[in-house]
Coordinates of N, CA and C in Angstrom, one line a residue:
M1 N -54.0 -23.2 0.7 CA -54.3 -22.5 1.9 C -55.1 -21.2 1.6
D2 N -56.1 -21.0 2.4 CA -56.9 -19.8 2.2 C -56.3 -18.6 2.9
T3 N -56.8 -17.4 2.6 CA -56.2 -16.2 3.1 C -56.3 -16.0 4.6
E4 N -57.4 -16.6 5.1 CA -57.6 -16.4 6.6 C -56.6 -17.3 7.4
T5 N -56.2 -18.4 6.9 CA -55.2 -19.3 7.5 C -53.9 -18.6 7.4
I6 N -53.5 -18.1 6.3 CA -52.2 -17.4 6.1 C -52.2 -16.2 7.0
T7 N -53.3 -15.4 7.1 CA -53.3 -14.2 8.0 C -53.1 -14.6 9.5
D8 N -53.7 -15.7 9.9 CA -53.5 -16.2 11.3 C -52.1 -16.6 11.5
L9 N -51.5 -17.3 10.5 CA -50.1 -17.7 10.6 C -49.1 -16.6 10.7
V10 N -49.4 -15.5 9.9 CA -48.6 -14.3 9.9 C -48.7 -13.6 11.3
E11 N -49.9 -13.6 11.8 CA -50.1 -12.9 13.1 C -49.4 -13.7 14.2
D12 N -49.4 -15.1 14.2 CA -48.7 -15.9 15.1 C -47.2 -15.7 15.0
L13 N -46.7 -15.6 13.8 CA -45.3 -15.3 13.6 C -44.9 -14.0 14.2
A14 N -45.7 -13.0 13.9 CA -45.4 -11.6 14.5 C -45.4 -11.7 16.0
G15 N -46.3 -12.4 16.6 CA -46.3 -12.5 18.1 C -45.1 -13.2 18.6
D16 N -44.7 -14.3 17.9 CA -43.5 -15.1 18.3 C -42.3 -14.2 18.1
I17 N -42.2 -13.4 17.1 CA -41.0 -12.5 16.9 C -41.0 -11.5 18.0
D18 N -42.1 -10.9 18.4 CA -42.2 -10.0 19.5 C -41.7 -10.6 20.8
A19 N -42.2 -11.8 21.1 CA -41.8 -12.5 22.3 C -40.3 -12.8 22.3
L20 N -39.8 -13.2 21.1 CA -38.3 -13.5 21.0 C -37.5 -12.2 21.2
E21 N -37.9 -11.1 20.7 CA -37.2 -9.8 20.9 C -37.2 -9.4 22.3
E22 N -38.3 -9.7 23.0 CA -38.5 -9.4 24.4 C -37.5 -10.2 25.3
A23 N -37.5 -11.5 24.9 CA -36.6 -12.4 25.6 C -35.1 -12.1 25.4
L24 N -34.8 -11.7 24.2 CA -33.4 -11.4 23.9 C -32.9 -10.0 24.2
A25 N -33.8 -9.2 24.6 CA -33.5 -7.8 24.9 C -32.3 -7.6 25.9
P26 N -32.2 -8.4 27.0 CA -31.0 -8.2 27.8 C -29.7 -8.6 27.1
L27 N -29.7 -9.5 26.2 CA -28.5 -9.8 25.5 C -28.2 -8.9 24.4
I28 N -29.2 -8.4 23.7 CA -29.0 -7.5 22.6 C -28.7 -6.1 23.0
S29 N -29.1 -5.7 24.2 CA -29.0 -4.3 24.6 C -27.5 -3.9 24.9
E30 N -26.7 -4.9 25.2 CA -25.2 -4.6 25.4 C -24.4 -5.6 24.6
A31 N -23.1 -5.4 24.5 CA -22.2 -6.3 23.8 C -22.2 -7.6 24.5
L32 N -22.0 -8.7 23.8 CA -21.9 -10.0 24.3 C -20.8 -10.1 25.3
A33 N -19.7 -9.5 25.1 CA -18.5 -9.6 26.0 C -18.9 -8.9 27.4
A34 N -19.7 -7.9 27.3 CA -20.1 -7.3 28.6 C -21.1 -8.2 29.3
S35 N -21.9 -8.9 28.6 CA -22.9 -9.8 29.2 C -22.2 -11.0 29.9
T36 N -21.1 -11.4 29.3 CA -20.4 -12.6 29.8 C -19.3 -12.3 30.8
S37 N -19.0 -11.0 31.0 CA -17.9 -10.7 31.8 C -18.1 -11.1 33.3
K38 N -19.3 -11.2 33.7 CA -19.6 -11.6 35.1 C -19.9 -13.1 35.3
L39 N -19.9 -13.8 34.2 CA -20.2 -15.3 34.2 C -19.0 -16.1 34.5
P40 N -19.2 -17.3 35.1 CA -18.1 -18.3 35.2 C -17.7 -18.8 33.8
L41 N -16.5 -19.3 33.7 CA -16.0 -19.7 32.4 C -16.9 -20.7 31.7
L42 N -17.4 -21.7 32.3 CA -18.2 -22.7 31.7 C -19.5 -22.1 31.1
D43 N -20.1 -21.2 31.9 CA -21.4 -20.5 31.5 C -21.1 -19.5 30.4
K44 N -19.9 -18.9 30.4 CA -19.5 -18.0 29.3 C -19.3 -18.8 28.0
A45 N -18.7 -20.0 28.1 CA -18.6 -20.8 26.9 C -20.0 -21.3 26.4
K46 N -20.9 -21.6 27.3 CA -22.2 -22.0 26.9 C -22.9 -20.9 26.1
L47 N -22.8 -19.7 26.7 CA -23.5 -18.5 26.1 C -22.9 -18.2 24.7
Y48 N -21.6 -18.2 24.6 CA -21.0 -18.0 23.3 C -21.4 -19.0 22.2
V49 N -21.4 -20.3 22.6 CA -21.8 -21.4 21.7 C -23.2 -21.3 21.3
L50 N -24.1 -21.0 22.3 CA -25.5 -20.8 22.0 C -25.8 -19.6 21.0
A51 N -25.1 -18.5 21.3 CA -25.3 -17.4 20.4 C -24.8 -17.7 19.0
T52 N -23.6 -18.4 18.9 CA -23.1 -18.7 17.6 C -24.0 -19.7 16.9
Y53 N -24.6 -20.7 17.6 CA -25.5 -21.7 17.0 C -26.8 -21.0 16.6
A54 N -27.3 -20.0 17.3 CA -28.5 -19.3 16.9 C -28.2 -18.6 15.6
I55 N -27.1 -17.9 15.5 CA -26.8 -17.1 14.3 C -26.7 -18.1 13.1
E56 N -25.9 -19.1 13.3 CA -25.6 -20.1 12.2 C -26.9 -20.8 11.8
S57 N -27.8 -21.1 12.7 CA -29.1 -21.8 12.3 C -30.0 -20.8 11.6
I58 N -30.0 -19.6 12.0 CA -30.8 -18.6 11.2 C -30.3 -18.5 9.8
L59 N -28.9 -18.4 9.6 CA -28.4 -18.3 8.3 C -28.7 -19.6 7.5
F60 N -28.7 -20.7 8.1 CA -29.0 -22.0 7.5 C -30.5 -22.0 7.0
S61 N -31.3 -21.5 7.9 CA -32.8 -21.5 7.5 C -33.0 -20.5 6.4
Y62 N -32.3 -19.4 6.4 CA -32.4 -18.4 5.4 C -32.0 -19.0 4.0
L63 N -30.9 -19.7 4.0 CA -30.5 -20.4 2.8 C -31.5 -21.4 2.3
R64 N -32.1 -22.1 3.2 CA -33.1 -23.1 2.8 C -34.3 -22.5 2.2
L65 N -34.7 -21.4 2.9 CA -35.9 -20.7 2.4 C -35.8 -20.1 1.0
N66 N -34.5 -19.7 0.7 CA -34.2 -19.1 -0.6 C -33.9 -20.2 -1.7
G67 N -34.1 -21.4 -1.4 CA -33.9 -22.5 -2.3 C -32.4 -22.9 -2.6
V68 N -31.5 -22.5 -1.7 CA -30.1 -22.8 -1.9 C -29.9 -24.2 -1.2
Q69 N -29.1 -25.0 -1.8 CA -28.7 -26.3 -1.2 C -27.9 -26.1 0.0
A70 N -28.5 -25.9 1.2 CA -27.9 -25.4 2.4 C -26.9 -26.5 2.9
K71 N -27.2 -27.8 2.7 CA -26.3 -28.8 3.2 C -25.0 -28.9 2.4
E72 N -24.9 -28.3 1.3 CA -23.7 -28.2 0.5 C -23.0 -26.9 0.7
H73 N -23.6 -26.0 1.4 CA -23.0 -24.6 1.6 C -22.1 -24.7 2.8
P74 N -21.0 -23.9 2.8 CA -20.1 -23.9 4.0 C -20.7 -23.6 5.3
I75 N -21.9 -23.0 5.3 CA -22.5 -22.7 6.6 C -22.9 -24.0 7.3
F76 N -23.2 -25.1 6.5 CA -23.6 -26.4 7.1 C -22.4 -27.0 7.9
R77 N -21.2 -26.9 7.3 CA -20.0 -27.4 8.0 C -19.8 -26.6 9.3
E78 N -20.0 -25.3 9.2 CA -19.8 -24.4 10.4 C -20.8 -24.8 11.5
L79 N -22.1 -25.1 11.0 CA -23.1 -25.4 12.0 C -22.8 -26.8 12.6
T80 N -22.2 -27.7 11.9 CA -21.8 -29.0 12.4 C -20.7 -28.8 13.4
R81 N -19.7 -27.9 13.1 CA -18.6 -27.7 14.0 C -19.1 -27.1 15.3
V82 N -20.1 -26.1 15.2 CA -20.6 -25.5 16.5 C -21.3 -26.6 17.3
K83 N -22.0 -27.5 16.6 CA -22.7 -28.6 17.4 C -21.7 -29.4 18.2
E84 N -20.5 -29.6 17.6 CA -19.5 -30.4 18.3 C -19.1 -29.7 19.6
Y85 N -19.2 -28.4 19.7 CA -18.8 -27.7 20.9 C -19.8 -28.0 22.0
F86 N -21.1 -28.2 21.7 CA -22.0 -28.6 22.7 C -21.5 -29.9 23.4
G87 N -21.1 -30.9 22.7 CA -20.5 -32.1 23.3 C -19.3 -31.8 24.1
K88 N -18.4 -30.9 23.7 CA -17.2 -30.6 24.4 C -17.6 -29.9 25.7
I89 N -18.6 -29.0 25.7 CA -19.0 -28.4 26.9 C -19.6 -29.4 27.9
K90 N -20.4 -30.3 27.4 CA -21.0 -31.3 28.3 C -19.9 -32.2 28.9
A91 N -18.9 -32.5 28.1 CA -17.7 -33.2 28.6 C -17.0 -32.5 29.7
A92 N -16.9 -31.2 29.5 CA -16.3 -30.3 30.5 C -17.1 -30.2 31.8
E93 N -18.4 -30.4 31.7 CA -19.3 -30.4 32.8 C -19.2 -31.7 33.5
G94 N -18.7 -32.7 32.9 CA -18.6 -34.0 33.5 C -19.8 -34.9 33.2
I95 N -20.5 -34.5 32.2 CA -21.7 -35.3 31.7 C -21.4 -35.8 30.3
S96 N -21.6 -37.1 30.2 CA -21.3 -37.6 28.8 C -22.5 -37.3 27.9
V97 N -22.4 -37.5 26.7 CA -23.4 -37.2 25.7 C -24.7 -38.1 26.0
D98 N -24.5 -39.3 26.5 CA -25.7 -40.1 26.7 C -26.3 -39.9 28.1
G99 N -25.8 -38.9 28.8 CA -26.4 -38.5 30.1 C -25.8 -39.1 31.3
N100 N -24.9 -40.0 31.2 CA -24.3 -40.6 32.4 C -23.1 -39.7 32.8
A101 N -22.8 -39.9 34.1 CA -21.7 -39.1 34.7 C -20.4 -39.8 34.1
S102 N -19.5 -39.0 33.8 CA -18.2 -39.5 33.2 C -17.4 -40.2 34.2
G103 N -16.5 -41.1 33.8 CA -15.7 -41.9 34.7 C -14.5 -41.0 35.2
A104 N -14.8 -40.1 36.1 CA -13.8 -39.2 36.6 C -13.2 -39.7 37.9
R105 N -13.5 -41.0 38.2 CA -13.1 -41.6 39.5 C -11.7 -42.1 39.3
L106 N -10.9 -42.1 40.4 CA -9.6 -42.6 40.3 C -9.6 -44.1 40.6
D107 N -9.0 -44.9 39.6 CA -8.9 -46.3 39.8 C -7.5 -46.6 40.4
K108 N -7.5 -46.8 41.7 CA -6.2 -46.9 42.5 C -5.4 -48.1 42.0
T109 N -6.0 -49.2 41.7 CA -5.2 -50.3 41.3 C -4.5 -50.1 39.9
A110 N -5.2 -49.4 39.0 CA -4.6 -49.0 37.8 C -3.5 -48.0 38.0
A111 N -3.7 -47.1 38.8 CA -2.7 -46.1 39.1 C -1.5 -46.7 39.7
D112 N -1.7 -47.7 40.6 CA -0.5 -48.4 41.2 C 0.2 -49.1 40.1
R113 N -0.5 -49.8 39.2 CA 0.2 -50.5 38.1 C 1.0 -49.6 37.3
V114 N 0.5 -48.5 36.9 CA 1.2 -47.5 36.1 C 2.4 -47.0 36.8
I115 N 2.3 -46.7 38.1 CA 3.4 -46.2 38.8 C 4.5 -47.2 38.9
K116 N 4.1 -48.4 39.3 CA 5.1 -49.5 39.4 C 5.8 -49.8 38.1
A117 N 5.0 -49.8 37.0 CA 5.6 -50.0 35.7 C 6.6 -48.9 35.3
G118 N 6.2 -47.7 35.7 CA 7.1 -46.6 35.4 C 8.4 -46.6 36.2
L119 N 8.3 -47.2 37.4 CA 9.5 -47.2 38.3 C 10.3 -48.5 38.1
S120 N 9.8 -49.5 37.5 CA 10.5 -50.7 37.4 C 11.6 -50.6 36.4
G121 N 12.7 -51.4 36.6 CA 13.8 -51.3 35.6 C 14.8 -50.2 36.0
N122 N 14.6 -49.6 37.1 CA 15.5 -48.5 37.6 C 16.4 -49.0 38.7
A123 N 16.9 -50.3 38.6 CA 17.6 -50.9 39.7 C 18.9 -50.0 40.0
R124 N 19.6 -49.6 39.0 CA 20.8 -48.8 39.2 C 20.5 -47.5 39.9
H125 N 19.4 -46.9 39.5 CA 18.9 -45.7 40.2 C 18.6 -46.0 41.7
D126 N 17.8 -47.1 41.9 CA 17.5 -47.5 43.3 C 18.7 -47.7 44.1
Q127 N 19.7 -48.4 43.5 CA 20.9 -48.7 44.3 C 21.7 -47.4 44.6
A128 N 21.7 -46.5 43.7 CA 22.4 -45.2 43.9 C 21.7 -44.5 45.0
R129 N 20.4 -44.5 45.0 CA 19.6 -43.7 46.0 C 19.8 -44.4 47.4
L130 N 19.8 -45.7 47.4 CA 20.1 -46.4 48.7 C 21.5 -46.2 49.2
A131 N 22.5 -46.1 48.4 CA 23.8 -45.8 48.8 C 23.9 -44.4 49.4
R132 N 23.2 -43.4 48.7 CA 23.2 -42.0 49.2 C 22.5 -42.0 50.6
E133 N 21.4 -42.7 50.7 CA 20.7 -42.6 52.0 C 21.5 -43.3 53.1
T134 N 22.2 -44.4 52.8 CA 23.0 -45.1 53.8 C 24.2 -44.2 54.2
A135 N 24.8 -43.5 53.2 CA 25.9 -42.6 53.5 C 25.4 -41.5 54.4
G136 N 24.3 -40.9 54.1 CA 23.7 -39.8 54.9 C 23.4 -40.3 56.3
A137 N 22.9 -41.5 56.4 CA 22.5 -42.0 57.7 C 23.8 -42.2 58.6
K138 N 24.9 -42.8 57.9 CA 26.1 -43.0 58.7 C 26.7 -41.6 59.1
R139 N 26.6 -40.6 58.2 CA 27.2 -39.3 58.6 C 26.4 -38.7 59.7
R140 N 25.0 -38.8 59.7 CA 24.2 -38.3 60.8 C 24.5 -39.1 62.1
L141 N 24.8 -40.4 62.0 CA 25.1 -41.2 63.2 C 26.4 -40.7 63.8
E142 N 27.4 -40.5 62.9 CA 28.7 -40.0 63.4 C 28.6 -38.7 64.0
D143 N 27.8 -37.8 63.4 CA 27.6 -36.4 64.0 C 26.9 -36.5 65.3
M144 N 26.0 -37.4 65.5 CA 25.3 -37.6 66.8 C 26.3 -38.1 67.8
G145 N 27.2 -39.1 67.4 CA 28.2 -39.6 68.3 C 29.1 -38.5 68.8
A146 N 29.5 -37.6 67.8 CA 30.4 -36.6 68.2 C 29.7 -35.6 69.2
V147 N 28.4 -35.3 69.0 CA 27.7 -34.5 69.9 C 27.6 -35.1 71.3
V148 N 27.3 -36.4 71.3 CA 27.2 -37.1 72.6 C 28.5 -37.1 73.3
S149 N 29.6 -37.4 72.6 CA 30.9 -37.4 73.3 C 31.3 -36.0 73.8
M150 N 30.9 -35.0 73.1 CA 31.2 -33.6 73.5 C 30.3 -33.3 74.8
T151 N 29.1 -33.8 74.8 CA 28.2 -33.6 75.9 C 28.7 -34.3 77.1
I152 N 29.2 -35.5 76.9 CA 29.7 -36.3 78.1 C 31.0 -35.6 78.6
T153 N 31.9 -35.2 77.7 CA 33.1 -34.5 78.1 C 32.8 -33.2 78.9
S154 N 31.9 -32.4 78.4 CA 31.6 -31.2 79.1 C 30.9 -31.4 80.4
S155 N 30.0 -32.4 80.5 CA 29.4 -32.7 81.7 C 30.3 -33.3 82.8
S156 N 31.4 -34.0 82.3 CA 32.3 -34.5 83.3 C 33.2 -33.4 83.8
R157 N 33.5 -32.4 83.1 CA 34.3 -31.3 83.5 C 33.5 -30.5 84.6
M158 N 32.2 -30.4 84.5 CA 31.4 -29.7 85.4 C 31.3 -30.4 86.8
Q159 N 31.4 -31.6 86.8 CA 31.3 -32.4 88.1 C 32.6 -32.2 88.9
P160 N 32.5 -31.9 90.2 CA 33.7 -31.8 91.0 C 34.2 -33.1 91.4

């Protein structure tokens, strides 16, 4: 590489750094917690993960530039872990990693099967519940009969 090419590359890099500082100024000017306090929970998670990923990738690049085996360094495991959070956030948004909507629909037939399977084999419980309901119905019927007979008796006293 000649000096002119390197000078152009350094100038481009300086311009890119200036543009990056300008874009990041709103985030850098205040604490990250203050920036995220007004955001919904999912957006807050996205911002935290993106900030962490940016820091980790800068450290990874620094290690590689200094000749360190970055893939064997603990920072690589950390970077991989942070990447997993991107998938978790997408799952929380209802979007699968391949871009399709997740199957968040209710399969009524499967739900019916699960409920019936969970309730089957409880014949003793069902019989006890039926006995309680029958006893309650008989008691209410007897109470209604007593009220009707009292009403008839009181109405017959009123008639001359």
